[in-house]
Every structure is written in structure tokens, then in C-alpha cells.
């Protein structure tokens, strides 16, 4: 329950911070007239929309299973992440349009140092919040917070590049750098949008856990399945915060249902103690279904 409340609270605060950062960046653009700062501000609009979408998805994903969605709503956060990726791409195309306009009629920047200072404050805020979101995303296995944090870090990287580049433009008088910087921002945003979309789509395709986690799951099962003969066909998939694990457990054909159920309970409790939001499905089979030769070591995996 505390985990759900914390994730929702962070998603809510993301909206507030996104609006604040967007306001600062548009102020910086209005002060200078820089198309590079405008591109940075346009991306912040995506941050606001993405933060709202993330909050909606997180609220939906935390809903309990119902008759229509009997396995829960865990994948809702992936849809939010896909939407964020699409919005990032749209923002990049808008920036390219603004770059083209600026290239046609280049301007000398007004009050560049003040504008850069304001943009710098927004960048510091984004950096701090992105760090908070990334830690929370890893702790609570939230795809929506993870996508939001990675997008913010991308925003920070482009903002730093824009600030450094505009400083060079002001010092050298090469104001054409303003349009070049904006174009570089657009290309970077396109790349980040593609990564967010591809990662989220991979999650929607029932991606298995990583090799390290797979080995850990095997070790947990092997350590607590005393009384079983073999485990095989171990499969996993990740759906948002939830990890689904299923496998076949081979026991002596003469073992009672009660005794085999005790083994299953012991395995489920061990997995639940080590892996947050785990769902375990065990198919019990008699010994003639074993895949390894008789006499193999205790509870081998096939």
C-alpha cells in the first residue's frame, strides 16, 4: 500500500514540476528569442502531457483484478510510456519546423545571459527530479516512472548542450549556432523517443526476466523444493510491476495431493519473499513426466 501511495504521489508531483519547468523555459525563450531555447521549451510541453498520462496509467495499473481483467491492470503503464514516446517524436518534428523558420530569418539574441540563467535553473530542477523518479522506478518497478525519468534525463542532456552552445554563440557572435543547436536537440529527442517506444512495446510483448533474475528464481525454487523430483519448463514474463513465474513440478506418483500442495506453498512463499508483486503458477506432474534421467541430483532443472 505504501508503495502504491508513493508512486502515485511522485506521479502527481511530476505534473507540478513539469509545469514549473515549462514556465521557466518559455520565460528564457521570451527573454532571448533563441530558437534553441524554444526547442527546449517545446519539449517541456511533452513533459507535462507525459506526466499527466503517467499518473493516469499508474492509477489504472494499481486497480485490483476484476471480472474483465482477471490478471490485473499491470500493463497500463506501458501504454503511457508508448504515448510519451510518440509525443517526444511529435515535439522533435515541431522543433525541426521552428529551426527551418529561424534559418530563414536569423536573429540576434536579446538578454542572452539572463535567459540562460533562467534555463539553467530549470535544468537543475529537472536533474534533481529525474534522479528521484529513476530511483523510485527501480524500487517500485514502474515502467511509467522509468520512461518519465529517462525522458527528463534526455531533456537535461539537451538543455546542457543548448546552454553550452549558446554561450559559445554569444562569445563568438556566431548566432547561426542557435539553429544548429536546435536541430541537434530535435535529432536527440527523436532518438530518445524511439528508445522509449521500443522498450515499452517490448514490455507489452511479455518480455521474460533478465538472465541474472532467471538464475535467482531457479536457485530459490531449488533451495525450497525438498520432496520434489524435478522442475522443468520454467517460464517468466514481466507486466509492469508484476513478475509472472510458471513451471512444472515433478513429484512421486504416489505422493498425496496434500503433500505436493505443501511443497508448492513453500515455493510460492519463498518467491514472494524475494520478488515483489510475483505471481506463481505451478503445474504438478507425476514422475513419469520427468525429462532428466532417473537418479539425477535433487530437484534438477530440465
Coordinates of C-alpha atoms in Angstrom, one line a residue:
X1 CA 0.0 0.0 0.0
X2 CA 2.8 2.4 0.9
X3 CA 4.5 1.6 -2.4
X4 CA 1.3 2.5 -4.4
X5 CA 0.9 5.7 -2.5
X6 CA 4.5 6.8 -3.1
X7 CA 4.3 6.0 -6.8
X8 CA 1.1 8.0 -7.1
X9 CA 2.5 10.9 -5.1
X10 CA 5.6 11.0 -7.3
X11 CA 3.4 10.9 -10.5
X12 CA 1.3 13.8 -9.1
X13 CA 4.3 15.9 -8.2
X14 CA 5.8 15.2 -11.7
X15 CA 2.9 17.2 -13.2
X16 CA 3.5 20.2 -10.9
X17 CA 7.3 20.2 -11.6
X18 CA 6.7 19.8 -15.3
X19 CA 4.5 22.9 -15.4
X20 CA 7.1 24.8 -13.4
X21 CA 10.0 23.8 -15.6
X22 CA 7.9 24.5 -18.8
X23 CA 7.2 28.0 -17.5
X24 CA 10.8 28.7 -16.7
X25 CA 11.9 27.6 -20.2
X26 CA 9.3 29.7 -22.0
X27 CA 10.4 32.7 -20.0
X28 CA 14.0 32.0 -21.0
X29 CA 12.9 31.8 -24.7
X30 CA 10.9 35.0 -24.5
X31 CA 13.9 36.8 -23.0
X32 CA 16.3 35.8 -25.7
X33 CA 14.3 34.9 -28.8
X34 CA 16.6 31.8 -29.2
X35 CA 15.1 29.0 -31.3
X36 CA 17.3 26.6 -29.4
X37 CA 15.7 27.6 -26.1
X38 CA 12.3 27.5 -27.8
X39 CA 13.1 23.9 -28.8
X40 CA 13.9 23.1 -25.2
X41 CA 10.6 24.7 -24.1
X42 CA 8.6 22.8 -26.7
X43 CA 10.0 19.5 -25.3
X44 CA 8.8 20.6 -21.8
X45 CA 5.2 20.6 -23.1
X46 CA 5.7 16.9 -23.8
X47 CA 6.9 16.5 -20.2
X48 CA 3.6 18.0 -18.9
X49 CA 1.4 15.7 -21.1
X50 CA 3.6 12.7 -20.4
X51 CA 3.3 13.4 -16.6
X52 CA -0.5 13.5 -16.8
X53 CA -0.6 10.3 -18.9
X54 CA 1.8 8.6 -16.4
X55 CA -0.4 9.5 -13.4
X56 CA -3.5 8.1 -15.3
X57 CA -1.7 4.9 -16.2
X58 CA -0.3 4.4 -12.7
X59 CA -3.7 4.8 -11.1
X60 CA -5.2 2.3 -13.6
X61 CA -2.4 -0.2 -13.1
X62 CA -2.9 -0.2 -9.4
X63 CA -6.6 -1.2 -9.7
X64 CA -7.2 -4.7 -8.5
X65 CA -8.1 -7.5 -10.8
X66 CA -11.8 -7.7 -11.9
X67 CA -14.0 -9.9 -13.9
X68 CA -12.9 -8.3 -17.2
X69 CA -9.2 -8.1 -16.3
X70 CA -8.6 -11.2 -14.2
X71 CA -4.8 -10.9 -14.2
X72 CA -4.9 -7.2 -13.2
X73 CA -4.1 -4.0 -15.0
X74 CA -0.3 -4.1 -14.7
X75 CA 0.4 -3.3 -18.4
X76 CA -1.4 0.0 -18.3
X77 CA 1.9 1.8 -17.6
X78 CA 3.4 0.5 -20.8
X79 CA 0.7 2.3 -22.8
X80 CA 1.6 5.6 -21.0
X81 CA 5.3 5.0 -21.9
X82 CA 4.4 4.4 -25.6
X83 CA 2.3 7.6 -25.7
X84 CA 5.2 9.5 -24.2
X85 CA 7.5 8.2 -26.9
X86 CA 5.0 9.3 -29.6
X87 CA 4.7 12.8 -28.1
X88 CA 8.5 13.0 -28.0
X89 CA 8.7 12.4 -31.7
X90 CA 6.0 15.0 -32.4
X91 CA 7.9 17.5 -30.3
X92 CA 11.0 16.8 -32.4
X93 CA 9.1 17.5 -35.6
X94 CA 7.8 20.8 -34.2
X95 CA 11.4 21.8 -33.4
X96 CA 12.6 21.0 -36.9
X97 CA 9.8 23.3 -38.2
X98 CA 11.0 26.1 -35.9
X99 CA 14.6 25.5 -36.9
X100 CA 13.6 25.9 -40.6
X101 CA 11.9 29.2 -39.8
X102 CA 14.8 30.5 -37.8
X103 CA 17.3 29.6 -40.5
X104 CA 15.3 31.7 -43.0
X105 CA 15.4 34.7 -40.7
X106 CA 18.2 34.5 -38.2
X107 CA 18.0 36.9 -35.2
X108 CA 20.5 38.3 -32.7
X109 CA 19.7 37.1 -29.2
X110 CA 18.3 39.5 -26.6
X111 CA 19.4 39.4 -22.9
X112 CA 21.2 36.0 -23.5
X113 CA 22.9 35.7 -20.1
X114 CA 19.6 36.3 -18.2
X115 CA 17.8 33.8 -20.4
X116 CA 20.5 31.2 -20.0
X117 CA 20.5 31.6 -16.2
X118 CA 16.7 31.0 -16.1
X119 CA 17.1 28.0 -18.3
X120 CA 19.9 26.8 -16.1
X121 CA 17.6 26.9 -13.1
X122 CA 15.0 24.8 -15.0
X123 CA 17.7 22.3 -15.9
X124 CA 18.8 21.9 -12.3
X125 CA 15.2 21.2 -11.2
X126 CA 14.8 18.7 -14.0
X127 CA 18.1 16.9 -13.0
X128 CA 17.1 16.6 -9.4
X129 CA 13.6 15.3 -10.1
X130 CA 14.7 12.9 -12.8
X131 CA 17.1 11.3 -10.2
X132 CA 14.2 10.9 -7.7
X133 CA 12.0 9.3 -10.4
X134 CA 14.6 6.9 -11.6
X135 CA 15.3 5.6 -8.1
X136 CA 11.6 5.2 -7.4
X137 CA 11.1 3.5 -10.8
X138 CA 13.7 0.9 -9.9
X139 CA 12.5 0.4 -6.4
X140 CA 8.8 0.0 -7.4
X141 CA 9.3 -1.5 -10.9
X142 CA 7.2 1.2 -12.5
X143 CA 7.6 1.5 -16.3
X144 CA 5.7 4.8 -16.4
X145 CA 8.1 6.5 -13.9
X146 CA 11.1 4.9 -15.6
X147 CA 10.0 6.3 -19.0
X148 CA 9.4 9.7 -17.4
X149 CA 12.8 9.8 -15.7
X150 CA 14.7 8.7 -18.8
X151 CA 12.9 11.4 -20.8
X152 CA 13.8 14.0 -18.2
X153 CA 17.4 12.9 -18.3
X154 CA 17.3 13.3 -22.1
X155 CA 15.8 16.8 -21.6
X156 CA 18.6 17.6 -19.1
X157 CA 21.3 16.5 -21.6
X158 CA 19.8 18.6 -24.4
X159 CA 19.4 21.6 -22.1
X160 CA 23.0 21.4 -21.0
X161 CA 24.1 21.1 -24.7
X162 CA 21.9 24.1 -25.6
X163 CA 23.3 26.2 -22.7
X164 CA 26.9 25.4 -23.6
X165 CA 26.3 26.0 -27.3
X166 CA 24.6 29.3 -26.8
X167 CA 27.4 30.5 -24.5
X168 CA 29.7 29.8 -27.4
X169 CA 27.4 31.6 -29.8
X170 CA 27.2 34.7 -27.6
X171 CA 31.0 34.8 -27.1
X172 CA 31.9 34.3 -30.7
X173 CA 29.0 36.2 -32.3
X174 CA 28.1 33.1 -34.4
X175 CA 24.4 33.3 -33.9
X176 CA 23.8 30.7 -36.6
X177 CA 24.8 28.2 -34.0
X178 CA 21.4 28.8 -32.4
X179 CA 19.6 27.0 -35.3
X180 CA 22.2 24.2 -35.4
X181 CA 21.8 23.5 -31.7
X182 CA 18.1 23.3 -32.1
X183 CA 18.4 20.8 -34.9
X184 CA 20.8 18.7 -32.7
X185 CA 18.2 18.8 -29.9
X186 CA 15.5 17.6 -32.3
X187 CA 17.6 14.6 -33.5
X188 CA 18.4 13.6 -30.0
X189 CA 14.8 13.8 -29.0
X190 CA 13.8 11.6 -31.9
X191 CA 16.4 9.0 -30.8
X192 CA 15.1 9.1 -27.2
X193 CA 11.5 8.8 -28.4
X194 CA 12.4 5.7 -30.4
X195 CA 14.1 4.1 -27.3
X196 CA 11.1 4.8 -25.1
X197 CA 8.7 3.3 -27.7
X198 CA 10.7 0.2 -28.4
X199 CA 11.3 -0.5 -24.7
X200 CA 7.6 -0.1 -23.9
X201 CA 6.5 -2.3 -26.9
X202 CA 8.9 -4.9 -25.7
X203 CA 7.2 -4.9 -22.3
X204 CA 3.8 -5.3 -23.9
X205 CA 5.2 -8.4 -25.7
X206 CA 5.6 -10.3 -22.4
X207 CA 9.3 -9.9 -22.1
X208 CA 11.0 -12.5 -19.8
X209 CA 13.1 -11.5 -16.8
X210 CA 16.8 -11.0 -17.3
X211 CA 19.3 -13.9 -17.1
X212 CA 20.5 -12.8 -13.7
X213 CA 16.9 -12.8 -12.3
X214 CA 16.1 -16.1 -14.1
X215 CA 19.1 -17.8 -12.3
X216 CA 18.0 -16.3 -9.0
X217 CA 14.5 -17.7 -9.5
X218 CA 15.9 -21.1 -10.3
X219 CA 18.1 -21.0 -7.2
X220 CA 15.1 -20.1 -4.9
X221 CA 13.0 -22.9 -6.3
X222 CA 15.7 -25.4 -6.0
X223 CA 16.5 -24.4 -2.4
X224 CA 13.0 -24.9 -1.0
X225 CA 11.5 -27.7 -3.1
X226 CA 12.6 -30.6 -1.0
X227 CA 10.5 -33.7 -1.7
X228 CA 10.1 -32.9 -5.4
X229 CA 11.9 -34.9 -8.1
X230 CA 12.4 -32.3 -10.8
X231 CA 11.4 -28.9 -12.1
X232 CA 11.2 -28.1 -15.8
X233 CA 9.7 -25.7 -18.4
X234 CA 10.4 -22.6 -16.2
X235 CA 9.0 -19.5 -17.9
X236 CA 8.7 -15.9 -16.8
X237 CA 7.2 -12.7 -18.0
X238 CA 7.1 -9.1 -16.8
X239 CA 3.9 -7.0 -16.8
X240 CA 4.6 -3.6 -15.2
X241 CA 5.4 -4.2 -11.5
X242 CA 4.3 -7.8 -11.6
X243 CA 6.5 -10.8 -12.4
X244 CA 4.8 -13.9 -13.6
X245 CA 6.5 -17.3 -13.0
X246 CA 5.3 -20.7 -14.1
X247 CA 6.9 -24.1 -14.2
X248 CA 6.2 -27.9 -14.0
X249 CA 7.0 -29.6 -10.7
X250 CA 7.5 -33.4 -10.9
X251 CA 6.8 -35.4 -7.7
X252 CA 6.5 -39.1 -6.8
X253 CA 3.3 -40.5 -8.4
X254 CA 2.2 -41.9 -5.0
X255 CA 2.5 -38.5 -3.2
X256 CA -0.7 -37.2 -1.9
X257 CA -2.3 -34.0 -3.1
X258 CA -1.8 -32.5 0.4
X259 CA 1.9 -33.2 0.4
X260 CA 2.5 -31.9 -3.1
X261 CA 0.5 -28.8 -2.1
X262 CA 2.8 -28.2 0.9
X263 CA 5.8 -28.2 -1.5
X264 CA 4.0 -25.7 -3.8
X265 CA 3.1 -23.4 -0.9
X266 CA 6.7 -23.4 0.3
X267 CA 8.0 -22.5 -3.1
X268 CA 5.4 -19.7 -3.6
X269 CA 6.2 -18.2 -0.1
X270 CA 9.9 -18.2 -0.9
X271 CA 9.4 -16.5 -4.2
X272 CA 7.0 -13.9 -2.8
X273 CA 9.6 -13.1 0.0
X274 CA 12.3 -12.4 -2.6
X275 CA 10.4 -10.9 -5.6
X276 CA 7.9 -8.1 -5.2
X277 CA 4.5 -8.5 -6.8
X278 CA 5.2 -12.0 -8.0
X279 CA 2.5 -14.3 -9.4
X280 CA 3.4 -18.1 -9.4
X281 CA 1.7 -20.8 -11.3
X282 CA 2.9 -24.4 -10.7
X283 CA 1.8 -27.4 -12.7
X284 CA 2.3 -30.6 -10.7
X285 CA 3.2 -33.8 -12.6
X286 CA 3.9 -37.5 -11.7
X287 CA 7.4 -38.9 -12.0
X288 CA 7.0 -40.4 -15.5
X289 CA 6.8 -36.9 -16.9
X290 CA 10.4 -36.2 -15.8
X291 CA 12.7 -35.0 -18.5
X292 CA 16.0 -35.9 -16.9
X293 CA 17.3 -39.5 -16.3
X294 CA 16.3 -41.2 -13.1
X295 CA 18.8 -40.8 -10.3
X296 CA 19.8 -37.2 -11.1
X297 CA 20.7 -34.9 -8.2
X298 CA 17.9 -33.5 -6.0
X299 CA 15.4 -31.2 -7.8
X300 CA 17.3 -30.8 -11.1
X301 CA 16.1 -28.4 -13.8
X302 CA 15.3 -29.7 -17.3

